[in-house]
GROMACS .gro file of C-alpha atoms in nm:
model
  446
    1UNK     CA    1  10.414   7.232  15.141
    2UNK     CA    2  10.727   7.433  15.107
    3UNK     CA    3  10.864   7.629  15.393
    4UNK     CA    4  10.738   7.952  15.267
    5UNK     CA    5  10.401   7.862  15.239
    6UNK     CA    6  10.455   7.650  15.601
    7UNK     CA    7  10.562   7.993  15.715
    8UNK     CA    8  10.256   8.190  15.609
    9UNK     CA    9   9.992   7.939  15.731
   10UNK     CA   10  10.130   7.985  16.071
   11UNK     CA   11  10.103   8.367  16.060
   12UNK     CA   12   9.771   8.381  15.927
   13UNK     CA   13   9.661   8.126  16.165
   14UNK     CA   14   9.810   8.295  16.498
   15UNK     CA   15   9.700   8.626  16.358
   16UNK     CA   16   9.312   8.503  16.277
   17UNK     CA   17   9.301   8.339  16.633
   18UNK     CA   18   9.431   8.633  16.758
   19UNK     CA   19   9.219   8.928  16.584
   20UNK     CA   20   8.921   8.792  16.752
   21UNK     CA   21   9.062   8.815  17.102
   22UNK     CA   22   9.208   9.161  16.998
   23UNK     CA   23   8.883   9.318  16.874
   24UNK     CA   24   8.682   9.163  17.224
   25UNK     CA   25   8.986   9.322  17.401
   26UNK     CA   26   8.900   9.686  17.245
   27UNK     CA   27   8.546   9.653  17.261
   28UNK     CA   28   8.394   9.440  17.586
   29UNK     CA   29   8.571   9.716  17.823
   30UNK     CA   30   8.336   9.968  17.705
   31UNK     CA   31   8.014   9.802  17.721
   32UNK     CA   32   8.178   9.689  18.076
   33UNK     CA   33   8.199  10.035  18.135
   34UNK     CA   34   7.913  10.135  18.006
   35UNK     CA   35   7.701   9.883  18.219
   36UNK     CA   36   7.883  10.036  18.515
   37UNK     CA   37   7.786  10.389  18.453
   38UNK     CA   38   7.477  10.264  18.362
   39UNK     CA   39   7.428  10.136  18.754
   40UNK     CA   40   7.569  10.452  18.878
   41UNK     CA   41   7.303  10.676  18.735
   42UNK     CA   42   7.031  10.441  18.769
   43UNK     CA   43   7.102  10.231  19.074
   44UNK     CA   44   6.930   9.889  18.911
   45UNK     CA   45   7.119   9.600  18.999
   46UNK     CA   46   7.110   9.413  18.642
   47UNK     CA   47   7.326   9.682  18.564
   48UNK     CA   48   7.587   9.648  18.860
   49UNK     CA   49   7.524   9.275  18.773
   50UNK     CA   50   7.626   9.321  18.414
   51UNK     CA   51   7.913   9.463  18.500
   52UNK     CA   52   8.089   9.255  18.693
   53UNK     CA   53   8.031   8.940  18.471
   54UNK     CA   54   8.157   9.124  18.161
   55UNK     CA   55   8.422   9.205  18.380
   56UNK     CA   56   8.498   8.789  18.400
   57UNK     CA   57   8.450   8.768  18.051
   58UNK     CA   58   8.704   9.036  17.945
   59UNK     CA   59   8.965   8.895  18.203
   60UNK     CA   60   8.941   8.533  18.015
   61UNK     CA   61   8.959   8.677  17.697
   62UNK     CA   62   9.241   8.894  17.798
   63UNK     CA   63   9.475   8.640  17.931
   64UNK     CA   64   9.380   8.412  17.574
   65UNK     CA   65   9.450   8.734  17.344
   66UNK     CA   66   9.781   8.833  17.555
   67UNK     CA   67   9.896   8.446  17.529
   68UNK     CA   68   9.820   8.458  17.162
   69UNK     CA   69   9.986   8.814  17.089
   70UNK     CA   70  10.298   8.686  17.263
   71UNK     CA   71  10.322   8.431  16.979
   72UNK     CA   72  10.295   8.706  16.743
   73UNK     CA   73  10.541   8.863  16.847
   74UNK     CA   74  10.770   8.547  16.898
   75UNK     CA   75  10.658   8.441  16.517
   76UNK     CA   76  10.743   8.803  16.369
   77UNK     CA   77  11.153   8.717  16.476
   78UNK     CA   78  11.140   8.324  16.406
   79UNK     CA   79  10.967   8.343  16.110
   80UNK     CA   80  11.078   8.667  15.912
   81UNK     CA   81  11.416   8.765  16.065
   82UNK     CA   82  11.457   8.972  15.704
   83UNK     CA   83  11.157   9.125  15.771
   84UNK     CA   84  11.260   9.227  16.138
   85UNK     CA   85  11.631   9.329  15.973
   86UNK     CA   86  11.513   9.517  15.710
   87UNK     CA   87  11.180   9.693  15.898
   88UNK     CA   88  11.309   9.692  16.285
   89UNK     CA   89  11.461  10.028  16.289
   90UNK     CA   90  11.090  10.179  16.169
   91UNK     CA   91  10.887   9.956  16.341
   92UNK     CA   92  11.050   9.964  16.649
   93UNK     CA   93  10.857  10.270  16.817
   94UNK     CA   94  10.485  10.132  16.739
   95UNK     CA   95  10.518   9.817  16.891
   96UNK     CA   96  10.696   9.972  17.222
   97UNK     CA   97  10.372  10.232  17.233
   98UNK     CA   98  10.164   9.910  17.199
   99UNK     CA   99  10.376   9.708  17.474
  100UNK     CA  100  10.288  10.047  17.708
  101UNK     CA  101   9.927  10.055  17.624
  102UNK     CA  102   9.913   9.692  17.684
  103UNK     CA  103  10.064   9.707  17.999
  104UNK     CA  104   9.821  10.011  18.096
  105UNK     CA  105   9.545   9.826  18.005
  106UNK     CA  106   9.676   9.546  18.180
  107UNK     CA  107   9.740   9.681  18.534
  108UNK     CA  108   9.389   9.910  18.535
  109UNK     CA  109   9.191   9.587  18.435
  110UNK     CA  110   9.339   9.414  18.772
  111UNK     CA  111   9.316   9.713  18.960
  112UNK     CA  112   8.912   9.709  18.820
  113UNK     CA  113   8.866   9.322  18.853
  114UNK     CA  114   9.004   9.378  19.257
  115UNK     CA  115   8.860   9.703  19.337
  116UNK     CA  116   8.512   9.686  19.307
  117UNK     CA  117   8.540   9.692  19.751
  118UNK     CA  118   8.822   9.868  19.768
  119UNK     CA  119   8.787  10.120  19.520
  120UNK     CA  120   8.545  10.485  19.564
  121UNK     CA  121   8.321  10.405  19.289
  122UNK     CA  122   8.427  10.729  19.053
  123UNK     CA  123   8.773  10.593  19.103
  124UNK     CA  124   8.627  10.278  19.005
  125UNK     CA  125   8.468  10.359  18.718
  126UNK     CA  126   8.801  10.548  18.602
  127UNK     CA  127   8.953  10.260  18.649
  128UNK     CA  128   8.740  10.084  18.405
  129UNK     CA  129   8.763  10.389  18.135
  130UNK     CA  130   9.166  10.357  18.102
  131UNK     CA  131   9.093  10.029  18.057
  132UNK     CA  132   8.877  10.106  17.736
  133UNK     CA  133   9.125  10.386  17.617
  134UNK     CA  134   9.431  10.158  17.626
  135UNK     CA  135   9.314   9.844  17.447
  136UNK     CA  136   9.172  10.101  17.165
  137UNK     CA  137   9.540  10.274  17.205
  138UNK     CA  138   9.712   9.918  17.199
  139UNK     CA  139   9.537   9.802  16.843
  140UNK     CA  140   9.617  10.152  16.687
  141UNK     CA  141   9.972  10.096  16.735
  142UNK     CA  142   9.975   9.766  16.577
  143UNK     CA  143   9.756   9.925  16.297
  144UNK     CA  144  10.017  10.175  16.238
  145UNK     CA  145  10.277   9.896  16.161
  146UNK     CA  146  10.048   9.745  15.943
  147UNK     CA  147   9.980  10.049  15.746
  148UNK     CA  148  10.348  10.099  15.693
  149UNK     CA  149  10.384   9.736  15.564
  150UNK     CA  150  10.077   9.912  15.290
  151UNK     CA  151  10.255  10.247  15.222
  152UNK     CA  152  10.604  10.258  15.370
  153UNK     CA  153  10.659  10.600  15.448
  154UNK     CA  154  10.887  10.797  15.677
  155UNK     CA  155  11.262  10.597  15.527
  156UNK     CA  156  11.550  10.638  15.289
  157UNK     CA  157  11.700  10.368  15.102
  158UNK     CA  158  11.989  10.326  14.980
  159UNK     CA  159  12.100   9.955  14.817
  160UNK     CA  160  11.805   9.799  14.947
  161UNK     CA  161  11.850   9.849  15.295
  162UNK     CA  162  11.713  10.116  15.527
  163UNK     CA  163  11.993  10.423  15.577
  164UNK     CA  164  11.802  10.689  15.781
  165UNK     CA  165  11.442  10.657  15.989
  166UNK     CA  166  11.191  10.921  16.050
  167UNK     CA  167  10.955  10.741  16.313
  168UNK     CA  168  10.676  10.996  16.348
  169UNK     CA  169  10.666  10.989  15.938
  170UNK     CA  170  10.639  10.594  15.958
  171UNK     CA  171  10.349  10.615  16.203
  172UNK     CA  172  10.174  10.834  16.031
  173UNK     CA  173  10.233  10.664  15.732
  174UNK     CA  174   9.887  10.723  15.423
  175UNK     CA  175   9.714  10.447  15.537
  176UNK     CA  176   9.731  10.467  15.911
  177UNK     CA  177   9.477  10.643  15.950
  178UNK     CA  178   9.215  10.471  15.723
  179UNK     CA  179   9.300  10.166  15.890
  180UNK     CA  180   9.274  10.257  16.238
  181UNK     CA  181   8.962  10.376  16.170
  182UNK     CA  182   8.811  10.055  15.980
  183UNK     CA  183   8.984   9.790  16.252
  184UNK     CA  184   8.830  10.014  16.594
  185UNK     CA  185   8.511  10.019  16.405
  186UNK     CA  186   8.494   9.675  16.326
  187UNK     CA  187   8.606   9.586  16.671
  188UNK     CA  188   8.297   9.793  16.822
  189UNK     CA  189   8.096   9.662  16.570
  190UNK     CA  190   8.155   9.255  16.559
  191UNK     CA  191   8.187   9.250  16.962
  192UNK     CA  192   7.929   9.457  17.028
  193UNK     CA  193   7.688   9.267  16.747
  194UNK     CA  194   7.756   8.946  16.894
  195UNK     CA  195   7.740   9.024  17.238
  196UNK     CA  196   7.390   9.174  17.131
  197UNK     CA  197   7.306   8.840  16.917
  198UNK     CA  198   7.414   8.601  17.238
  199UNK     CA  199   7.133   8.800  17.490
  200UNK     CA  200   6.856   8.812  17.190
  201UNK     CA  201   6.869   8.517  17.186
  202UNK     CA  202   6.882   8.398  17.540
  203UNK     CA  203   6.536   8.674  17.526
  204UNK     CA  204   6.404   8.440  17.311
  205UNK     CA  205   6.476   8.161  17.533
  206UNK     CA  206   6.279   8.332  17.767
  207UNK     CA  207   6.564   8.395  18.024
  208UNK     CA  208   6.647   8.637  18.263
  209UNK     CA  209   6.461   8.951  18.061
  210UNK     CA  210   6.529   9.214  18.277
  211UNK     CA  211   6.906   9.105  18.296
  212UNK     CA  212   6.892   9.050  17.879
  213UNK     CA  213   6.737   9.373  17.820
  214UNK     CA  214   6.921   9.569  17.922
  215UNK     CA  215   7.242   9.398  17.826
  216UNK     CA  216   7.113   9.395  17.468
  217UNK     CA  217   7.054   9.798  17.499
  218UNK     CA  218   7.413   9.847  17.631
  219UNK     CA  219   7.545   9.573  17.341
  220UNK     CA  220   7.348   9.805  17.063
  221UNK     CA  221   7.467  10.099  17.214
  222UNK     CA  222   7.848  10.016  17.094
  223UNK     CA  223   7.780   9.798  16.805
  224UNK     CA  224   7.477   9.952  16.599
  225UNK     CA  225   7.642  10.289  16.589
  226UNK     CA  226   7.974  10.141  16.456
  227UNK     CA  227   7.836   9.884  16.204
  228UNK     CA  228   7.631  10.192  16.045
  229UNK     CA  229   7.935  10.421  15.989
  230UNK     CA  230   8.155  10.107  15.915
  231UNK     CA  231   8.062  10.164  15.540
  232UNK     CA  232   8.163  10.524  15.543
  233UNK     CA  233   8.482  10.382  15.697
  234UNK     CA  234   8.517  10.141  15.383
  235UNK     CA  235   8.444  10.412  15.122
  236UNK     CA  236   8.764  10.589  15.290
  237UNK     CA  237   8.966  10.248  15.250
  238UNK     CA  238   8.895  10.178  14.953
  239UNK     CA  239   9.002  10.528  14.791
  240UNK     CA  240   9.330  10.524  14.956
  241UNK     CA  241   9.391  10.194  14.833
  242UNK     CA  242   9.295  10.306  14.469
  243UNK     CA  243   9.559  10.578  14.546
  244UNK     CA  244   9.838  10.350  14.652
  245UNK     CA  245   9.812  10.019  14.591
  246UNK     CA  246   9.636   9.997  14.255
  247UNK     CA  247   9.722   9.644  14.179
  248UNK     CA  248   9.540   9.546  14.516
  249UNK     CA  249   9.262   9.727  14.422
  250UNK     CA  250   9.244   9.588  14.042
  251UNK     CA  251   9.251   9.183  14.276
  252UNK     CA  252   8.975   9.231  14.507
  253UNK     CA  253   8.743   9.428  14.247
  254UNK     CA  254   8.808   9.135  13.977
  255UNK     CA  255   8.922   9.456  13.713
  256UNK     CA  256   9.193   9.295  13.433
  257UNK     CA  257   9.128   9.554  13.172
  258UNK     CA  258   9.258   9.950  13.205
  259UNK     CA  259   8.955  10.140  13.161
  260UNK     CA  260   8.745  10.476  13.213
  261UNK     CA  261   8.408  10.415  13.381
  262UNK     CA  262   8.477  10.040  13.533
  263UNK     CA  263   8.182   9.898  13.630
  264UNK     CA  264   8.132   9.729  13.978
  265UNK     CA  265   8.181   9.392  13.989
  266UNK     CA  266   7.922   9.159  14.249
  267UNK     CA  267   8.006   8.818  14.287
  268UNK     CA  268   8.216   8.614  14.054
  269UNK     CA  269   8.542   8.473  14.000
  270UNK     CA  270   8.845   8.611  13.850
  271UNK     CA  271   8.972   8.368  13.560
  272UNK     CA  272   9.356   8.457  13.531
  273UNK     CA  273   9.390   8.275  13.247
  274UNK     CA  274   9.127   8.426  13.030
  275UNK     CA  275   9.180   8.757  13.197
  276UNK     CA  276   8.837   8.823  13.312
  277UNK     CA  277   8.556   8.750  13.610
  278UNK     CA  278   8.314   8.521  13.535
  279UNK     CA  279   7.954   8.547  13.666
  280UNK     CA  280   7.918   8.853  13.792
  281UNK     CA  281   7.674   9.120  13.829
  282UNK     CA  282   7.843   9.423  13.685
  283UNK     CA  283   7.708   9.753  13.778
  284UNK     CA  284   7.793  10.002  13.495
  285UNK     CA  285   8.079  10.274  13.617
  286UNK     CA  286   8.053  10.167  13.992
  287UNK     CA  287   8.392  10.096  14.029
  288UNK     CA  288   8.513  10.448  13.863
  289UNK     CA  289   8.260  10.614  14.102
  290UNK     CA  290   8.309  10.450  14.439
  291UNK     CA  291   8.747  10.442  14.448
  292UNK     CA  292   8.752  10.763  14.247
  293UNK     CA  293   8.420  10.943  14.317
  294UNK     CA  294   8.368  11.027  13.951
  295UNK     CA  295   8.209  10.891  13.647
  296UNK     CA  296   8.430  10.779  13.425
  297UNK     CA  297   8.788  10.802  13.627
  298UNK     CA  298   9.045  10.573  13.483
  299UNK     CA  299   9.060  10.220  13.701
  300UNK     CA  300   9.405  10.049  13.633
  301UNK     CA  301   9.375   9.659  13.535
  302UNK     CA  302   9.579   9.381  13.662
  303UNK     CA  303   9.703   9.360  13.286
  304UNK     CA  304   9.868   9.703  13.387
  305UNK     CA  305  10.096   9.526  13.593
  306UNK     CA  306  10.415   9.241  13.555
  307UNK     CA  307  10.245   8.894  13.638
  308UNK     CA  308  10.492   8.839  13.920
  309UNK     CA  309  10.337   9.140  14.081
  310UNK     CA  310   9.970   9.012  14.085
  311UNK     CA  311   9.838   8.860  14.434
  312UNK     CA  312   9.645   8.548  14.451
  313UNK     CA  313   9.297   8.633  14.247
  314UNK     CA  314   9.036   8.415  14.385
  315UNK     CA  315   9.085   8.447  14.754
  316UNK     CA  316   9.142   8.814  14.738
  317UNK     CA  317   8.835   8.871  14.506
  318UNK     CA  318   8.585   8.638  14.733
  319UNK     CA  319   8.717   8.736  15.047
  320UNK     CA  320   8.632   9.083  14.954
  321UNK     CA  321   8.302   9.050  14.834
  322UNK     CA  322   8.215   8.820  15.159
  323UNK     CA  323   8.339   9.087  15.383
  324UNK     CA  324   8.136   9.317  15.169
  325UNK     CA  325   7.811   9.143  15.208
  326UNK     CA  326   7.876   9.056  15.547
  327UNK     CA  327   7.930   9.402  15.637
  328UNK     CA  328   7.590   9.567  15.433
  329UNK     CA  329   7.375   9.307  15.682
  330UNK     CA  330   7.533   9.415  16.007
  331UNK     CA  331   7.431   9.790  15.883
  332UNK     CA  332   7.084   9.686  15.800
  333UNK     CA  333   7.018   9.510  16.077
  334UNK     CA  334   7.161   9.805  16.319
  335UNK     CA  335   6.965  10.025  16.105
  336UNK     CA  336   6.650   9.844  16.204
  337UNK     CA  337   6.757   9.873  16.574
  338UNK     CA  338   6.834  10.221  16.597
  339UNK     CA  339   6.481  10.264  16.382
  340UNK     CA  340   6.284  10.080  16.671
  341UNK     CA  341   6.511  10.240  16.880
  342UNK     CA  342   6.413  10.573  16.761
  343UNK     CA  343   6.015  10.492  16.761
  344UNK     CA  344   6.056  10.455  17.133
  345UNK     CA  345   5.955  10.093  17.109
  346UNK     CA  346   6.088   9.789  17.324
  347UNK     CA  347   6.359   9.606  17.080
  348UNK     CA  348   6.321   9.311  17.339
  349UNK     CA  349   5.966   9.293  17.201
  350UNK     CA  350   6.054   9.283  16.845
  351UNK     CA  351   6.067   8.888  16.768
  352UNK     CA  352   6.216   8.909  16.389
  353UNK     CA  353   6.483   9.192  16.527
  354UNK     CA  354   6.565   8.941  16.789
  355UNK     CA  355   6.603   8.673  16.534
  356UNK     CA  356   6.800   8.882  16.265
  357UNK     CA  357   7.031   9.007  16.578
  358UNK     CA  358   7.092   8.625  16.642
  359UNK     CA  359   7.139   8.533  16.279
  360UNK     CA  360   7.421   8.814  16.223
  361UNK     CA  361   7.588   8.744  16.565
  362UNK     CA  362   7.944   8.569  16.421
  363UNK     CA  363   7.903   8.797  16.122
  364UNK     CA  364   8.121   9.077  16.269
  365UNK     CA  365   8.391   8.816  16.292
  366UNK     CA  366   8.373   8.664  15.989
  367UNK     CA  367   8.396   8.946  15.826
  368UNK     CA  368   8.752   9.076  16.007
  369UNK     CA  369   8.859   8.777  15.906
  370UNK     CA  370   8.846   8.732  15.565
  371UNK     CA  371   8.884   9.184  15.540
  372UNK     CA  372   9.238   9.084  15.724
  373UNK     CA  373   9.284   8.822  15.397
  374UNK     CA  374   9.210   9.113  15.161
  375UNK     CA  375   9.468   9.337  15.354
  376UNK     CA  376   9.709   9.063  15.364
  377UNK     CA  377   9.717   8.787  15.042
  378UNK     CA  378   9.613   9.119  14.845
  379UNK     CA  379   9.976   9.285  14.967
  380UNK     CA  380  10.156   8.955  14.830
  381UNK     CA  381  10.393   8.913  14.689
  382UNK     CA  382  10.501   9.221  14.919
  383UNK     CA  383  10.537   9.211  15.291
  384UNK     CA  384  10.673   9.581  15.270
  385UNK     CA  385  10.456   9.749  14.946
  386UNK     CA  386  10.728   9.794  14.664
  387UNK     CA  387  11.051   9.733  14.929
  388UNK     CA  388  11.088   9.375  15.051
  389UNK     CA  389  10.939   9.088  14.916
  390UNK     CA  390  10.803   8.796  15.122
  391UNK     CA  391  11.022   8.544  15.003
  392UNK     CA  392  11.338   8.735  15.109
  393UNK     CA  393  11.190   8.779  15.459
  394UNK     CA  394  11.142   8.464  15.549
  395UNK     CA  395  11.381   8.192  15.729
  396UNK     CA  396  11.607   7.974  15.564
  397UNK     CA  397  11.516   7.714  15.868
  398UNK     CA  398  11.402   7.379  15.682
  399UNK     CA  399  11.106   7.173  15.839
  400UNK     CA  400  10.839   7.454  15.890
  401UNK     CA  401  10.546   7.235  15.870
  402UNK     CA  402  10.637   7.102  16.240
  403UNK     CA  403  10.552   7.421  16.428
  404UNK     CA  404  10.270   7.471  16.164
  405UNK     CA  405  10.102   7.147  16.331
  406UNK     CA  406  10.197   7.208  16.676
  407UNK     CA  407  10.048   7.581  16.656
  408UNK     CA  408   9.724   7.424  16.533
  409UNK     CA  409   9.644   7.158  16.723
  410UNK     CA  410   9.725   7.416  17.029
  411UNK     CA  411   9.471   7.627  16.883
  412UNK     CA  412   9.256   7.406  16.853
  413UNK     CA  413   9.279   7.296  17.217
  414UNK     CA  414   9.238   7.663  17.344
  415UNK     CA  415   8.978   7.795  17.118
  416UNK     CA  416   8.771   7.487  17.284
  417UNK     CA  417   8.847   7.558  17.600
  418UNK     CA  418   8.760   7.961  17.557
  419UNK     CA  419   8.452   7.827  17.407
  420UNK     CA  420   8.347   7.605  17.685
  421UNK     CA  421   8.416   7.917  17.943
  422UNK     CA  422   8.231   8.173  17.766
  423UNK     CA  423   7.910   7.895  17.696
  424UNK     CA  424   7.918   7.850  18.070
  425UNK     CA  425   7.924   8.200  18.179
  426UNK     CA  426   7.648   8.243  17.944
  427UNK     CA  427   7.418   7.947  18.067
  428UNK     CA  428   7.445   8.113  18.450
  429UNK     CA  429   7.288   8.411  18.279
  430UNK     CA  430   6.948   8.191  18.222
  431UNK     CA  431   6.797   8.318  18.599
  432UNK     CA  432   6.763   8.671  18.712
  433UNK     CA  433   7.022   8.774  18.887
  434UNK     CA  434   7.002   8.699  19.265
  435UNK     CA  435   7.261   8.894  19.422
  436UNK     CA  436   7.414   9.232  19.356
  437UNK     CA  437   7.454   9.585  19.490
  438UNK     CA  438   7.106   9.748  19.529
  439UNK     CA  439   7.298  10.058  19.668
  440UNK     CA  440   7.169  10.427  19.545
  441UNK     CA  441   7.292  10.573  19.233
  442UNK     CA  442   7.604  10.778  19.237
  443UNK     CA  443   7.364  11.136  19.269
  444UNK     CA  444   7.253  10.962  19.604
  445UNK     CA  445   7.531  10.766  19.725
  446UNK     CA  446   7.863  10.875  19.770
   0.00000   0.00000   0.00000
């Protein structure tokens, strides 16, 4: 393995361990929250009870995803000092908005872990809210790098090197946007999914139904909402990346030839060699229609493009069409729940809505994982779009495969142990509730 491949395994390692921490991070402090103003207007103590064990569950995952961000950030210097030379003076202002929203989010979720006696419970639930607001804030900033890395915006060059910075212009670079909007969405919709999966099916188990119910309402509440308007989000995507990063597009759609009306390619995989996809189901013009919205708009081919410039094919092409197809059965699926939903009928009656909300539990996850491969390996051989190559970013520092191994077997030891935690926080959850706060809702109480 040579270093530079040693050097990208690591990153995409920490950064897939991390991303699922991250998106829990965004998304469990508003069902928390939720399931707190939940018990304030209705006084039942499943909700109150809810609550507070989220609560738990958000503080583990918290410390893992600030443990594992803090390598990020370590990696980003020891890894790719040229990346950090060449991009620090743009990138600079992003990451110190996300180190402030972090922090935010940090001190509320202590002062809401410690204050449930201490606190009035409006000031509690406040408490809660920034909580929500800053982890969505803190994964927008790091979005906003990334979408620079996509469409650098907001710099002037001169001899390869950055002369003059506009920082506002770099944040609000083309794809920010876009991708903020995708990555929240997904984060609502894979958390909130799974946390919905994990209680049907402990409701199937026959545990603790008033206590799953209604944590499977709040669950749907954020997830089923964001998987259905996570297509729209995609649509968006996928026309600004038409727009700006044509050779990207021409990887993950399997396209080699230029041509007017391409058709959409399903399944398959992209033969370099004989410059074309093999297997798939081609649907005439859907290409042209869905990245340009029109009939027969031109769709650049790879063959449009120097070799050197090309990504890796197959795992940009399947990664796409996985996160694709993961993505259409998390919409169905919430489709079906907000259906029963909107029938007035129990969804903790429905027994094959229970078992499709089980099946398409890790789905969410799954599917930010291999999207993140699309947005990354379909960048390469570019870590900044058109400016700075990835081999001239990273270190010259021989022997890269040691902190390759040592990063995964440490991985390995504390994805086990989250595991373990969240498994046994999720076995106490088999009784009904036997304590909590039966104190009057908020109208009544104080």
């Amino acid at each position: 393995m040579t270093d530079l491949l040693a050097a990208r395994s690591q990153m995409a390692m920490s950064l897939g361990f991390h991303i699922v921490f991250a998106e829990i991070g965004v998304a469990m402090p508003l069902m928390m929250v939720l399931a707190e103003w939940r018990w304030l207007r209705t006084g039942e103590r499943e909700y109150l009870e809810l609550a507070r064990r989220w609560a738990k569950g958000v503080a583990i995952l918290f410390a893992v995803g600030a443990v594992s961000g803090t390598v990020l950030s370590f990696e980003l210097g020891l890894l790719w000092p040229g990346f950090m030379k060449f991009a620090g003076p743009i990138v600079g202002v992003p990451f110190s908005l996300e180190g402030f929203a972090f922090f935010t989010e940090a001190i509320f979720l202590g002062v809401y872990l410690y204050g449930w006696d201490r606190l009035s419970r409006r000031a509690h639930l406040l408490a809660g809210i920034v909580v929500a607001v800053s982890g969505a804030a803190s994964a927008v900033f790091v979005l906003m790098v990334n979408a620079w890395m996509n469409t650098p915006t907001g710099v002037t060059m001169a001899g390869g090197t950055i002369v003059a910075v506009d920082p506002v212009a770099g944040m609000l670079s083309p794809a920010a946007f876009p991708q903020a909007l995708h990555m929240v969405l997904a984060a609502y919709a894979s958390t909130g999914l799974a946390v919905a999966g994990v209680h049907a099916w402990m409701l199937r188990r026959g545990a603790a139904r008033g206590f799953h119910r209604r944590a499977l309402i709040v669950a749907l509440w954020v997830g089923a909402p964001a998987a259905l308007l996570q297509p729209l989000s995609g649509d968006i995507s996928a026309r600004l990346v038409a727009e700006t990063q044509p050779v990207k597009l021409a990887a993950l759609e399997g396209q080699f030839a230029t041509e007017r009306g391409a058709p959409l390619r399903i399944g398959g995989w992209p033969d370099a060699q004989g410059a074309t996809t093999r297997f798939a189901l081609e649907i005439p013009r859907g290409l042209s229609l869905l990245a340009y919205h029109e009939w027969d708009a031109e769709v650049k081919g790879l063959t449009a493009f120097p070799r050197s410039d090309w990504p890796p094919l197959a795992p940009v092409h399947v990664s796409f069409q996985i996160m694709v197809a993961l993505g259409t059965a998390m919409a169905l699926v919430a489709l079906w729940a907000a259906w029963v939903g909107w029938r007035k009928r129990e969804i903790a009656e429905q027994p094959w809505l229970l078992r499709a909300l089980v099946v398409v539990a890790p789905f969410g996850f799954i599917a930010t994982e291999v999207g993140w491969m699309v947005t990354e390996i379909g960048r390469q051989p570019w870590v900044v779009q058109g400016l700075l190559r990835t081999s001239d970013a990273v270190t010259p520092m021989p022997g890269l495969i040691v902190p390759l191994t040592v990063f995964t077997l440490l991985y390995l030891v504390l994805g086990t142990v989250v595991v373990a935690l969240i498994a046994a926080m999720v076995r106490d959850t088999a009784g009904e509730p036997a304590g909590g706060d039966a104190r009057e809702p908020l109208e009544a109480g104080a």
